[in-house]
Short mmCIF file of C-alpha atoms and ligand atoms in Angstrom, two decimals:
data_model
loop_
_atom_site.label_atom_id
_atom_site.label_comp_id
_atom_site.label_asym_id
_atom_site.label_seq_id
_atom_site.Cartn_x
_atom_site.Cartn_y
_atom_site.Cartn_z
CA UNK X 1 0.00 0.00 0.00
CA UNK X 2 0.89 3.61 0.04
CA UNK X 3 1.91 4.95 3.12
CA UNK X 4 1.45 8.08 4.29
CA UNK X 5 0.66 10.76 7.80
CA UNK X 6 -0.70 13.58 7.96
CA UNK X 7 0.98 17.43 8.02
CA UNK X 8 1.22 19.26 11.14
CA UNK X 9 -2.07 21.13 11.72
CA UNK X 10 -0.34 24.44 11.73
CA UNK X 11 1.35 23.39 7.97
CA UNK X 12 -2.69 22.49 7.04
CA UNK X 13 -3.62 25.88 8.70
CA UNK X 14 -1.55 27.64 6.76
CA UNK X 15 -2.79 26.74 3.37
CA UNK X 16 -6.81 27.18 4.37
CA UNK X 17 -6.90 29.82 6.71
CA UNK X 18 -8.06 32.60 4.32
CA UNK X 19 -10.74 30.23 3.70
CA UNK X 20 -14.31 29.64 5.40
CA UNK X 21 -15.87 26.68 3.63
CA UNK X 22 -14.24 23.85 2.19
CA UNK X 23 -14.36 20.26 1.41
CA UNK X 24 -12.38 17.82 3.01
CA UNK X 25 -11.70 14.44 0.75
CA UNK X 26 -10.45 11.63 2.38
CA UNK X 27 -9.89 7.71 0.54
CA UNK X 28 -10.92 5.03 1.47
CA UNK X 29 -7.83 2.77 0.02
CA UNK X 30 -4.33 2.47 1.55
CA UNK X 31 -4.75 5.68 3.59
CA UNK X 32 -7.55 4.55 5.45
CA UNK X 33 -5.03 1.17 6.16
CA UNK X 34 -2.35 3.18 7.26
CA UNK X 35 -4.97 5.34 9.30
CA UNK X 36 -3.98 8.96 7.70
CA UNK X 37 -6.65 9.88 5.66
CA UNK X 38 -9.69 7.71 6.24
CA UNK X 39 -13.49 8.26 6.99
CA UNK X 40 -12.78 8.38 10.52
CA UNK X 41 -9.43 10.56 10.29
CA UNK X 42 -11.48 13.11 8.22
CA UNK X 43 -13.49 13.68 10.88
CA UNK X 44 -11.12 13.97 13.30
CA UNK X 45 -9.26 16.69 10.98
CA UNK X 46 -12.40 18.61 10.01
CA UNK X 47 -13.33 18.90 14.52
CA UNK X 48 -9.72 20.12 14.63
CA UNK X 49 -9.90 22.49 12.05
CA UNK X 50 -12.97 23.80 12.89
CA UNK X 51 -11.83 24.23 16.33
CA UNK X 52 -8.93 25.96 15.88
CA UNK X 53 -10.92 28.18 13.10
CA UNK X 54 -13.57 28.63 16.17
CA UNK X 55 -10.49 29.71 18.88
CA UNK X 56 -9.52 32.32 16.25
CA UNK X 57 -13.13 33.79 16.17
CA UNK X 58 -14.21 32.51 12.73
CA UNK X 59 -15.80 29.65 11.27
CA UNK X 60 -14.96 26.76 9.43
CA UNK X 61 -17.87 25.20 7.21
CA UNK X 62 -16.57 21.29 6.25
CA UNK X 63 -18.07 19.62 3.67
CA UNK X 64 -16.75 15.68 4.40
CA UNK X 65 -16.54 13.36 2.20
CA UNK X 66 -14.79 10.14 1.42
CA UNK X 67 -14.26 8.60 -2.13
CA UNK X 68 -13.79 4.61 -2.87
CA UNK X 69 -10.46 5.83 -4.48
CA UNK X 70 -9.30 9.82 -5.11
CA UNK X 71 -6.93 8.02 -7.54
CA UNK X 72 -9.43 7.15 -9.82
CA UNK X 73 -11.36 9.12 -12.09
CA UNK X 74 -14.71 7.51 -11.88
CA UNK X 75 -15.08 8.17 -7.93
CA UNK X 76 -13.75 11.54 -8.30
CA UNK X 77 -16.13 12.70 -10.54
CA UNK X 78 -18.49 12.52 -7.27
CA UNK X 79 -17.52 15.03 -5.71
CA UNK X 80 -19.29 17.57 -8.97
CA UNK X 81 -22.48 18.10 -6.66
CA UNK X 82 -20.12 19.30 -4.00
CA UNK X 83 -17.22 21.46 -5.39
CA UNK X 84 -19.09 24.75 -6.13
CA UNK X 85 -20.44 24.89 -2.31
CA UNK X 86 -16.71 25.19 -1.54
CA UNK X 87 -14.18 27.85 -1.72
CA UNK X 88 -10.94 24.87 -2.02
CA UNK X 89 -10.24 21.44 -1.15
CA UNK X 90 -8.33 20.10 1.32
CA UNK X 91 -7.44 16.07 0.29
CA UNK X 92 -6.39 13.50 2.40
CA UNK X 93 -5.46 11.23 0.13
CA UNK X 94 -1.96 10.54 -1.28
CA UNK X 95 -0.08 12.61 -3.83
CA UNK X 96 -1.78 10.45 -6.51
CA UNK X 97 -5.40 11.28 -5.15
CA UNK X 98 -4.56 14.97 -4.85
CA UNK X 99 -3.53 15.32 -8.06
CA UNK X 100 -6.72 13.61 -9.97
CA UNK X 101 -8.50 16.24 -7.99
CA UNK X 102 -6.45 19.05 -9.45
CA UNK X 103 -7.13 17.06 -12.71
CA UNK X 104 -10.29 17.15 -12.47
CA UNK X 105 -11.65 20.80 -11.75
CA UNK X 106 -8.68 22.50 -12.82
CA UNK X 107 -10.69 25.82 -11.35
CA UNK X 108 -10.15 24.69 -7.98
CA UNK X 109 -7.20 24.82 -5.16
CA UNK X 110 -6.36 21.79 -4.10
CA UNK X 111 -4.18 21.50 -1.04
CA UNK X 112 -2.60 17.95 0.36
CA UNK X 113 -3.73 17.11 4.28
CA UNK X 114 -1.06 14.37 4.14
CA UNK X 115 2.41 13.66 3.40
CA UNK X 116 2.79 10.24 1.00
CA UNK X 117 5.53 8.90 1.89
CA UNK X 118 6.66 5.36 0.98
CA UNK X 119 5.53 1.96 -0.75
CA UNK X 120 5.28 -0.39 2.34
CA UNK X 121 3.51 -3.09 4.45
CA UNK X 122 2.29 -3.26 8.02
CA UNK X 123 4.86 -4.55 9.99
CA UNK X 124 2.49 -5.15 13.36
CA UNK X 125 -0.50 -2.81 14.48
CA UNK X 126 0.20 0.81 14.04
CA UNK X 127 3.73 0.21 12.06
CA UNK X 128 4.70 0.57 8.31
CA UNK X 129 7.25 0.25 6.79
CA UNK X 130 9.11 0.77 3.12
CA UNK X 131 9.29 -2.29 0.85
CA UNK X 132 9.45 -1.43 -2.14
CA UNK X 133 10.63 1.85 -5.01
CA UNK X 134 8.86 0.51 -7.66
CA UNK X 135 11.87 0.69 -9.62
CA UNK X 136 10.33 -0.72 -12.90
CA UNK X 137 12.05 -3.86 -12.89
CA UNK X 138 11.91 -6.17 -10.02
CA UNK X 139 14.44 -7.96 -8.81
CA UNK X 140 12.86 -9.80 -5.86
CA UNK X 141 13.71 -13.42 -7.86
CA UNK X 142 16.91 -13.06 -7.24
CA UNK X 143 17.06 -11.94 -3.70
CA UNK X 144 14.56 -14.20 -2.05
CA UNK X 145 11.87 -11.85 -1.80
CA UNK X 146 13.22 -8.79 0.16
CA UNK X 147 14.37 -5.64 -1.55
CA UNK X 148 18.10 -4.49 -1.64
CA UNK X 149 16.35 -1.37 -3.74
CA UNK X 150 13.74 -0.08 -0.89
CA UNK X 151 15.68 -1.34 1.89
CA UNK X 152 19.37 -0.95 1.73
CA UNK X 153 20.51 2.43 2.72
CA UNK X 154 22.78 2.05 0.18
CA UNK X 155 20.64 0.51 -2.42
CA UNK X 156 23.57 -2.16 -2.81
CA UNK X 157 22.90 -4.75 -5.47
CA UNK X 158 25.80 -6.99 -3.89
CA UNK X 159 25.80 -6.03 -0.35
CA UNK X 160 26.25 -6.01 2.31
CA UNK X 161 28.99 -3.05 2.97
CA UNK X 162 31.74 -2.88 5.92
CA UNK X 163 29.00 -1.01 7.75
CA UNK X 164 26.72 -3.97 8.44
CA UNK X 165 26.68 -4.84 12.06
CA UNK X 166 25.04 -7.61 14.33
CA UNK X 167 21.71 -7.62 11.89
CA UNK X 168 21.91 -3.40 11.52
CA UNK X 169 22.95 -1.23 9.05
CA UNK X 170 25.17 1.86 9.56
CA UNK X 171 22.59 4.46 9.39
CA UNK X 172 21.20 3.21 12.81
CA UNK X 173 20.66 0.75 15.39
CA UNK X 174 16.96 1.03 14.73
CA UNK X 175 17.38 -0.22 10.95
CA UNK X 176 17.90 -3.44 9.38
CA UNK X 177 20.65 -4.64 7.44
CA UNK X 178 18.91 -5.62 4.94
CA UNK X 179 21.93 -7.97 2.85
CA UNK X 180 21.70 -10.11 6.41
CA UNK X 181 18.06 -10.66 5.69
CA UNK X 182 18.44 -11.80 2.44
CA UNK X 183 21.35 -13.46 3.48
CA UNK X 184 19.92 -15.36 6.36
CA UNK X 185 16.63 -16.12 4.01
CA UNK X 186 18.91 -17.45 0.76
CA UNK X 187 20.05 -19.80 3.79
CA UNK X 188 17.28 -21.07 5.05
CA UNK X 189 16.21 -21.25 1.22
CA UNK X 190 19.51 -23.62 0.57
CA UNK X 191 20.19 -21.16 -1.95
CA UNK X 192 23.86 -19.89 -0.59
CA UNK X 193 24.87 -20.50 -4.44
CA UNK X 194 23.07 -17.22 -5.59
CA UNK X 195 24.15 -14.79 -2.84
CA UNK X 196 27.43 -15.77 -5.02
CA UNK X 197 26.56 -14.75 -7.97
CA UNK X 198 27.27 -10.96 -8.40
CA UNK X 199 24.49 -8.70 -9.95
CA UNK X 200 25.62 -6.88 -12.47
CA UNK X 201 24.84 -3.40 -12.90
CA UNK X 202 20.92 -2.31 -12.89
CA UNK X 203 19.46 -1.03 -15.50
CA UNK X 204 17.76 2.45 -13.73
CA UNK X 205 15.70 3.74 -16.97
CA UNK X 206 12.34 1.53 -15.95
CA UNK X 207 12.96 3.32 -12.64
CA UNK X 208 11.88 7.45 -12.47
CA UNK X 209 15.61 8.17 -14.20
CA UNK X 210 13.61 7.59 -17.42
CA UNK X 211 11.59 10.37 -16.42
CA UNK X 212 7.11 10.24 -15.82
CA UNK X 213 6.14 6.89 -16.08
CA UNK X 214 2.84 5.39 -17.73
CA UNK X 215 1.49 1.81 -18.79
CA UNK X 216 -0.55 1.89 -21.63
CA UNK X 217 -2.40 -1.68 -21.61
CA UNK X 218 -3.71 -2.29 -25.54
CA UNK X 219 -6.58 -4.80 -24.75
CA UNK X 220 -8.18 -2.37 -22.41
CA UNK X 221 -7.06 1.53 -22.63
CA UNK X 222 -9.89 3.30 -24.85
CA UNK M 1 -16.47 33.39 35.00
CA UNK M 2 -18.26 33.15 38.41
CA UNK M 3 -21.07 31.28 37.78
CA UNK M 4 -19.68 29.32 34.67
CA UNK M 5 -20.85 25.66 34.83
CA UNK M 6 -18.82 23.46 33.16
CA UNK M 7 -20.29 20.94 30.32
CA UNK M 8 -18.28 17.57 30.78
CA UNK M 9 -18.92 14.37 29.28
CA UNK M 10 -18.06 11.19 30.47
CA UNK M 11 -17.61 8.15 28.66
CA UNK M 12 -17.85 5.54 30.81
CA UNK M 13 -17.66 1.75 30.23
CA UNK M 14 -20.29 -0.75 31.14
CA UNK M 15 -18.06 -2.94 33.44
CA UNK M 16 -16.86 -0.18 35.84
CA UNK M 17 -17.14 3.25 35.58
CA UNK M 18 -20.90 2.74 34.93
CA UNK M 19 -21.70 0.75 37.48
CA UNK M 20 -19.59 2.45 39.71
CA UNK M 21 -21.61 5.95 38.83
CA UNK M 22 -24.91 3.76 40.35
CA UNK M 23 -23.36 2.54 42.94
CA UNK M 24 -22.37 6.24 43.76
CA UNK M 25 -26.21 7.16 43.92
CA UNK M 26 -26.95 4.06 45.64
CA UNK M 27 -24.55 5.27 48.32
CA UNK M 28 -25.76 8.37 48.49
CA UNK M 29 -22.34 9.90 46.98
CA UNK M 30 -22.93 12.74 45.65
CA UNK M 31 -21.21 14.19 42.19
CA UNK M 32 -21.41 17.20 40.19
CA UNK M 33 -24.02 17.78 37.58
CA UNK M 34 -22.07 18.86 35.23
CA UNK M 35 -20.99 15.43 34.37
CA UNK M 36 -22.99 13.41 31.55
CA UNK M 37 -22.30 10.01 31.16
CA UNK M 38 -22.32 7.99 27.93
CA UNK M 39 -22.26 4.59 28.64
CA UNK M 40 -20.23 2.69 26.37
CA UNK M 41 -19.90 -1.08 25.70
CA UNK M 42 -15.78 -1.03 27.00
CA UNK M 43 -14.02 1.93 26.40
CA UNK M 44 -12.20 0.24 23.54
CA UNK M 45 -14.67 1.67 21.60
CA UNK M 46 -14.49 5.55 22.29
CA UNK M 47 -12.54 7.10 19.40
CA UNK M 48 -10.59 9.77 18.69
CA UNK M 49 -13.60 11.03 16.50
CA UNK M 50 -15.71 11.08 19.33
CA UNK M 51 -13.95 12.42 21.83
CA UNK M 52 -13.20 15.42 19.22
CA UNK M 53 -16.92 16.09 18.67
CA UNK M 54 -17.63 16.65 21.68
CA UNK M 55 -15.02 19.41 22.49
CA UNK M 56 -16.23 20.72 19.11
CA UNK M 57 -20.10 20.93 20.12
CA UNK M 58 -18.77 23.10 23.29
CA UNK M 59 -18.08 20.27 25.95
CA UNK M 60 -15.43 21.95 28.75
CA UNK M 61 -14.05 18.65 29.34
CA UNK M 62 -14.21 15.16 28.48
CA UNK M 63 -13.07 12.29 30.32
CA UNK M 64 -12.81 8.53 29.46
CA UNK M 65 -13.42 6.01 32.66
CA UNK M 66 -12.45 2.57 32.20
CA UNK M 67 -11.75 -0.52 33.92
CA UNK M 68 -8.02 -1.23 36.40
CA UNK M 69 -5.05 -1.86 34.45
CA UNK M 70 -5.42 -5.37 33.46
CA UNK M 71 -9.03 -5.89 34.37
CA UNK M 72 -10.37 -5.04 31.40
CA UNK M 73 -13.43 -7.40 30.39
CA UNK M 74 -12.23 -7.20 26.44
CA UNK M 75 -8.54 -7.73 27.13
CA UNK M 76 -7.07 -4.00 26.92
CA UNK M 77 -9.74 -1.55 25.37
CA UNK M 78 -8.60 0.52 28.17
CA UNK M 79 -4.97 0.86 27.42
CA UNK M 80 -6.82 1.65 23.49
CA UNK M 81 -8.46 4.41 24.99
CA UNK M 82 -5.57 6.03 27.13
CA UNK M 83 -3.79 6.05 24.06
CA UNK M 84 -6.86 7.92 22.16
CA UNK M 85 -6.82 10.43 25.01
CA UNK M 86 -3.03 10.78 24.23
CA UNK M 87 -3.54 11.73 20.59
CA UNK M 88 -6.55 13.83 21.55
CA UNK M 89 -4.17 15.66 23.83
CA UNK M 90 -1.54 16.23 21.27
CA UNK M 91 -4.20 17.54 18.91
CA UNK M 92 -5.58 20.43 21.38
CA UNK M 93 -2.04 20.84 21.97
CA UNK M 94 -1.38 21.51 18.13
CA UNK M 95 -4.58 23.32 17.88
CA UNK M 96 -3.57 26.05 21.20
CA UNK M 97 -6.66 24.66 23.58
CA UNK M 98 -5.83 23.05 26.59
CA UNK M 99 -5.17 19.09 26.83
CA UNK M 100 -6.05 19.33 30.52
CA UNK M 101 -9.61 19.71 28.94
CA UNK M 102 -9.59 15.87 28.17
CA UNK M 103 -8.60 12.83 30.60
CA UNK M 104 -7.74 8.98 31.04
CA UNK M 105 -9.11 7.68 34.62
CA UNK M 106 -9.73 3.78 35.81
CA UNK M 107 -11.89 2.37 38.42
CA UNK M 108 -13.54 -0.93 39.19
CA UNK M 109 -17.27 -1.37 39.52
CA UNK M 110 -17.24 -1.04 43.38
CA UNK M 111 -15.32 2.33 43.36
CA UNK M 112 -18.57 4.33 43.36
CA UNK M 113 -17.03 6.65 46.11
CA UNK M 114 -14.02 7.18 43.81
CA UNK M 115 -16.43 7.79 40.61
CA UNK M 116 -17.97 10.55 42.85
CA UNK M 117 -14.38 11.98 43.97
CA UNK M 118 -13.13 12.19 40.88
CA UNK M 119 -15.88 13.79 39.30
CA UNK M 120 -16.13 16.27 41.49
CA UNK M 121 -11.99 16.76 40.67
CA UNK M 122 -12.60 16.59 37.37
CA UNK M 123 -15.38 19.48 37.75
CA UNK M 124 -13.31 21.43 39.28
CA UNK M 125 -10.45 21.37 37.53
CA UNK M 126 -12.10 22.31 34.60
CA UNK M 127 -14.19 25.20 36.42
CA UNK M 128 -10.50 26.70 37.09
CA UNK M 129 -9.12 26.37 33.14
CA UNK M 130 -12.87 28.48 31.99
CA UNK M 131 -14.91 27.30 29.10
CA UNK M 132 -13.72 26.21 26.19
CA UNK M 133 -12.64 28.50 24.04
CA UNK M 134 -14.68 27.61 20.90
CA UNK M 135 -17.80 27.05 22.93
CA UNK M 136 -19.70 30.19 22.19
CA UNK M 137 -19.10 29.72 18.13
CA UNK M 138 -19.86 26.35 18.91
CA UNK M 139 -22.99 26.53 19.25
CA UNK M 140 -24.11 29.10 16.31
CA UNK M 141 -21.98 27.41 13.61
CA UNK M 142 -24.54 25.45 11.52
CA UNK M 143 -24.84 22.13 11.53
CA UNK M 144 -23.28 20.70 7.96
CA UNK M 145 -23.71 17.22 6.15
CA UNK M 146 -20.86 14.68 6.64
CA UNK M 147 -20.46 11.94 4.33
S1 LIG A 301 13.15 -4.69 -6.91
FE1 LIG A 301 12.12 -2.83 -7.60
S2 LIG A 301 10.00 -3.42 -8.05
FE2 LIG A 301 10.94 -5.10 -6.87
S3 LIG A 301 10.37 -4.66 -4.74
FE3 LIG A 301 12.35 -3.68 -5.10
S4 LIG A 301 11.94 -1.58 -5.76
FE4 LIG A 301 10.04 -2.76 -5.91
S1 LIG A 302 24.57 -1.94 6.38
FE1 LIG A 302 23.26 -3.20 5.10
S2 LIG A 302 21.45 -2.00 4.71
FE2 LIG A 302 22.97 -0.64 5.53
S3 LIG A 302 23.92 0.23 3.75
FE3 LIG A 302 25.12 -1.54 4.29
S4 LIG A 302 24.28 -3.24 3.15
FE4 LIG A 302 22.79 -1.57 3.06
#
């Protein structure tokens, strides 16, 4: 999923203070997983907007709603009955969501509640984590399943470096080496033979170095 | 500020606080007024959200009562909600209102003297931090739609 959390209030403050009514969009796909911009933490936002509008001596009117997907055209096009009544929006979706909303009614401001900020999974309640860069061309076949892309600091292909200690990398006691995972995994895979094998240089221009990215699938784009 | 009455709601679970809050009446305890209780099924189930609305529609305080550290009748939805009260505090905090407005307490179902004694705390305390400061506009800002 995409994992994101939300800005400081004061950062959100900022952007719709010389505002009075506006619509708050939240999504009801992986930032409603990774609790950041859900049903329920739209309404959390829009009481603690309009509170802090209310402290201030003005008023906040929130308009809440939350889409199957802001990433996706079809749900966004929902929110037509609503956008006049409001002077901006304020999404709480990821980047992706924000943007199909500027896409959308390109006479609007759109401002971002949240801050995306990795690929990841849940690594127990209340913790995510990065897994993955979506370079373009996975490599996970060769490393038993973990990613030397997302998760070494380094991005090392043929790691690890001098800096791997006791199961941690350099950066921090509080990070995984990640060449010892796939290390200890190849192991318990009886598949020591390919952590020989050296990877050879990647090729980066799948990855963003190719610039904008965009799949274009024949049997179903219109 | 002299004769400001404090609105403060209490969510209180089933199991203990509740119970407690009858057995306060039964003993002839006597507590503020000013406290309304919402009875909840375990206060697992108080959110965030909730406790937000309620400071929003002008309550001075808000306080969560649940069951003793490790008695709770659904494992732990009282550590849950001392957590929610946590964020809630570091909300008001970002938002400049008070986080003393909004409390954690536990209790077992026979405490009804100590349901009493800390309502009447809790009363107070809020009594000395004033109303809430977005009570008045509160309660003219109209009601809108949520979806
Ligand atoms: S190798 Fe690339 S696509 Fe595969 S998990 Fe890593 S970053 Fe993602
Ligand atoms: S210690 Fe491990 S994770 Fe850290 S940079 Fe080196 S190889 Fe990568």
């Amino acid at each position: 999923m995409i994992v994101a959390e939300q800005k400081p209030i004061e950062e959100i403050m900022e952007y719709i203070s010389p505002y009075n009514r506006i619509l708050l969009v939240g999504c009801n796909e992986c930032v409603t997983v990774c609790a950041a911009g859900g049903r329920k933490e739209v309404g959390i936002l829009s009481s603690a907007l309009q509170m802090a509008f209310m402290k201030e001596g003005k008023t906040l009117e929130v308009k809440e709603i939350t889409l199957e997907r802001q990433c996706d055209p079809e749900y966004v096009e929902e929110l037509v009955t609503h956008i006049d009544q409001a002077e901006v929006v304020l999404s709480m979706a990821c980047g992706c969501g924000v943007q199909e909303i500027a896409r959308r009614f390109s006479a609007k401001l759109v401002f971002p509640a949240l801050n995306t900020k990795f690929m990841g999974a849940s690594e127990r309640q209340g913790v995510w984590a990065e897994r993955c860069q979506g370079c373009g061309d996975c490599i996970l076949g060769l490393t038993g399943g973990i990613c030397p892309v997302a998760r070494c600091s380094k991005r090392l292909l043929n790691g690890p470096c001098g800096g791997s200690t006791g199961g941690n990398c350099e950066i921090s006691k509080d990070v995984d080496c990640v060449w010892n995972i796939i290390w200890e995994r190849l192991k318990s895979l009886g598949m020591e033979d390919r952590y020989e094998e050296v990877m050879t240089a990647k090729d980066w221009r799948p990855s963003w170095h190719g610039g904008p990215r965009k799949i274009i699938r024949e049997d179903l784009a219109e | 500020m002299g004769n400001f009455e404090p609105v403060i709601v209490a969510f209180c679970c089933n199991y203990c606080a509740y119970t407690a809050a009858d057995m306060a009446g039964s003993m002839r305890h006597c507590y503020p007024p000013n406290v309304k209780i919402v009875k909840v099924p375990c206060t697992g189930k108080v959110d965030v959200k909730h406790i937000m609305l309620a400071l929003r529609k002008g309550a001075d305080g808000v306080y969560v009562a649940g069951c003793l550290e490790g008695d709770c009748h659904f494992k732990n939805g009282n550590n849950k909600a001392a957590l929610r009260v946590a964020r809630v505090k570091k909300i008001l905090d970002e938002i400049g209102i008070e986080k003393e407005r909004v409390e954690m307490v536990t209790m077992s179902a026979g405490m009804g003297k100590d349901f009493a004694r800390i309502a009447v705390e809790i009363t107070e305390k809020i009594r000395k931090l004033g109303p809430n400061p977005v009570k008045n506009i509160s309660a003219g800002q109209s009601k809108l739609a949520t979806g």
